[in-house]
């Protein structure tokens, strides 16, 4: 996915659509082994759409796997 649609807030459309794009890009980054960048995108998706179950799940998983100090954040995402 091209970052051009997301960078600089130029994306036209709803917050839910933007959140879905961030979530998809996060998944792509995750498959490339870029977990930190993926988490940034998952959390961007959550800020835009706090009901995006995929972003909540994937962010919780990334945090639980890689950032034990943020386990409370991971649990909060999982509980939404």
PDB file of C-alpha atoms in Angstrom:
ATOM      1  CA  UNK A   1       0.000   0.000   0.000  1.00  0.00           C
ATOM      2  CA  UNK A   2       1.207   3.436  -0.832  1.00  0.00           C
ATOM      3  CA  UNK A   3       1.735   5.717   2.108  1.00  0.00           C
ATOM      4  CA  UNK A   4       0.825   8.691  -0.078  1.00  0.00           C
ATOM      5  CA  UNK A   5      -2.874   8.229   0.679  1.00  0.00           C
ATOM      6  CA  UNK A   6      -2.241   8.440   4.419  1.00  0.00           C
ATOM      7  CA  UNK A   7       0.614  10.926   4.765  1.00  0.00           C
ATOM      8  CA  UNK A   8      -0.112  14.503   5.614  1.00  0.00           C
ATOM      9  CA  UNK A   9      -3.801  13.972   6.269  1.00  0.00           C
ATOM     10  CA  UNK A  10      -4.623  14.133   2.577  1.00  0.00           C
ATOM     11  CA  UNK A  11      -6.888  11.113   2.626  1.00  0.00           C
ATOM     12  CA  UNK A  12     -10.373  11.923   1.436  1.00  0.00           C
ATOM     13  CA  UNK A  13     -13.267  10.072   3.020  1.00  0.00           C
ATOM     14  CA  UNK A  14     -14.340   8.898   6.411  1.00  0.00           C
ATOM     15  CA  UNK A  15     -12.240   8.221   9.470  1.00  0.00           C
ATOM     16  CA  UNK A  16     -13.334   4.579   9.258  1.00  0.00           C
ATOM     17  CA  UNK A  17     -11.931   4.321   5.725  1.00  0.00           C
ATOM     18  CA  UNK A  18      -8.643   5.895   6.800  1.00  0.00           C
ATOM     19  CA  UNK A  19      -8.481   3.547   9.793  1.00  0.00           C
ATOM     20  CA  UNK A  20      -8.992   0.561   7.502  1.00  0.00           C
ATOM     21  CA  UNK A  21      -6.079   1.714   5.318  1.00  0.00           C
ATOM     22  CA  UNK A  22      -3.802   2.153   8.328  1.00  0.00           C
ATOM     23  CA  UNK A  23      -4.792  -1.302   9.511  1.00  0.00           C
ATOM     24  CA  UNK A  24      -4.059  -2.873   6.119  1.00  0.00           C
ATOM     25  CA  UNK A  25      -0.706  -1.104   5.885  1.00  0.00           C
ATOM     26  CA  UNK A  26       0.087  -2.264   9.423  1.00  0.00           C
ATOM     27  CA  UNK A  27      -0.600  -5.853   8.395  1.00  0.00           C
ATOM     28  CA  UNK A  28       1.684  -5.472   5.380  1.00  0.00           C
ATOM     29  CA  UNK A  29       4.450  -4.017   7.545  1.00  0.00           C
ATOM     30  CA  UNK A  30       4.017  -6.865  10.007  1.00  0.00           C
ATOM     31  CA  UNK A  31       4.538  -9.462   7.266  1.00  0.00           C
ATOM     32  CA  UNK A  32       7.725  -7.611   6.284  1.00  0.00           C
ATOM     33  CA  UNK A  33       9.027  -8.004   9.838  1.00  0.00           C
ATOM     34  CA  UNK A  34       8.518  -4.326  10.711  1.00  0.00           C
ATOM     35  CA  UNK A  35       6.549  -4.824  13.917  1.00  0.00           C
ATOM     36  CA  UNK A  36       7.322  -1.391  15.350  1.00  0.00           C
ATOM     37  CA  UNK A  37       6.077   0.405  12.258  1.00  0.00           C
ATOM     38  CA  UNK A  38       3.050  -1.878  12.127  1.00  0.00           C
ATOM     39  CA  UNK A  39       2.137  -0.956  15.697  1.00  0.00           C
ATOM     40  CA  UNK A  40       2.329   2.745  14.822  1.00  0.00           C
ATOM     41  CA  UNK A  41      -0.197   2.165  12.037  1.00  0.00           C
ATOM     42  CA  UNK A  42      -2.481   0.007  14.185  1.00  0.00           C
ATOM     43  CA  UNK A  43      -2.552   2.714  16.842  1.00  0.00           C
ATOM     44  CA  UNK A  44      -3.255   5.368  14.190  1.00  0.00           C
ATOM     45  CA  UNK A  45      -6.200   3.243  13.050  1.00  0.00           C
ATOM     46  CA  UNK A  46      -7.457   3.001  16.644  1.00  0.00           C
ATOM     47  CA  UNK A  47      -7.250   6.784  17.094  1.00  0.00           C
ATOM     48  CA  UNK A  48      -9.396   7.208  13.975  1.00  0.00           C
ATOM     49  CA  UNK A  49     -11.817   4.371  14.709  1.00  0.00           C
ATOM     50  CA  UNK A  50     -11.784   3.003  18.224  1.00  0.00           C
ATOM     51  CA  UNK A  51     -14.103   0.179  17.149  1.00  0.00           C
ATOM     52  CA  UNK A  52     -11.799  -1.311  14.486  1.00  0.00           C
ATOM     53  CA  UNK A  53     -11.555  -4.842  15.874  1.00  0.00           C
ATOM     54  CA  UNK A  54      -8.672  -5.857  13.618  1.00  0.00           C
ATOM     55  CA  UNK A  55      -6.549  -2.870  14.633  1.00  0.00           C
ATOM     56  CA  UNK A  56      -7.379  -3.417  18.318  1.00  0.00           C
ATOM     57  CA  UNK A  57      -6.484  -7.107  18.127  1.00  0.00           C
ATOM     58  CA  UNK A  58      -3.303  -6.627  16.114  1.00  0.00           C
ATOM     59  CA  UNK A  59      -2.085  -3.757  18.297  1.00  0.00           C
ATOM     60  CA  UNK A  60      -2.743  -5.795  21.442  1.00  0.00           C
ATOM     61  CA  UNK A  61      -0.835  -8.729  19.993  1.00  0.00           C
ATOM     62  CA  UNK A  62       2.134  -6.596  18.914  1.00  0.00           C
ATOM     63  CA  UNK A  63       2.346  -4.897  22.302  1.00  0.00           C
ATOM     64  CA  UNK A  64       2.049  -8.160  24.243  1.00  0.00           C
ATOM     65  CA  UNK A  65       4.744  -9.756  22.088  1.00  0.00           C
ATOM     66  CA  UNK A  66       7.274  -6.966  22.006  1.00  0.00           C
ATOM     67  CA  UNK A  67       6.645  -4.412  24.753  1.00  0.00           C
ATOM     68  CA  UNK A  68       5.990  -6.083  28.122  1.00  0.00           C
ATOM     69  CA  UNK A  69       6.033  -2.700  29.883  1.00  0.00           C
ATOM     70  CA  UNK A  70       2.857  -1.799  27.963  1.00  0.00           C
ATOM     71  CA  UNK A  71       0.916  -4.954  28.785  1.00  0.00           C
ATOM     72  CA  UNK A  72      -1.843  -2.834  30.369  1.00  0.00           C
ATOM     73  CA  UNK A  73      -2.297  -1.092  27.001  1.00  0.00           C
ATOM     74  CA  UNK A  74      -2.495  -4.447  25.259  1.00  0.00           C
ATOM     75  CA  UNK A  75      -5.167  -5.643  27.693  1.00  0.00           C
ATOM     76  CA  UNK A  76      -7.149  -2.414  27.217  1.00  0.00           C
ATOM     77  CA  UNK A  77      -7.163  -2.868  23.429  1.00  0.00           C
ATOM     78  CA  UNK A  78      -8.152  -6.520  23.763  1.00  0.00           C
ATOM     79  CA  UNK A  79     -10.982  -5.664  26.142  1.00  0.00           C
ATOM     80  CA  UNK A  80     -12.588  -3.140  23.786  1.00  0.00           C
TER      81      UNK A  80
END
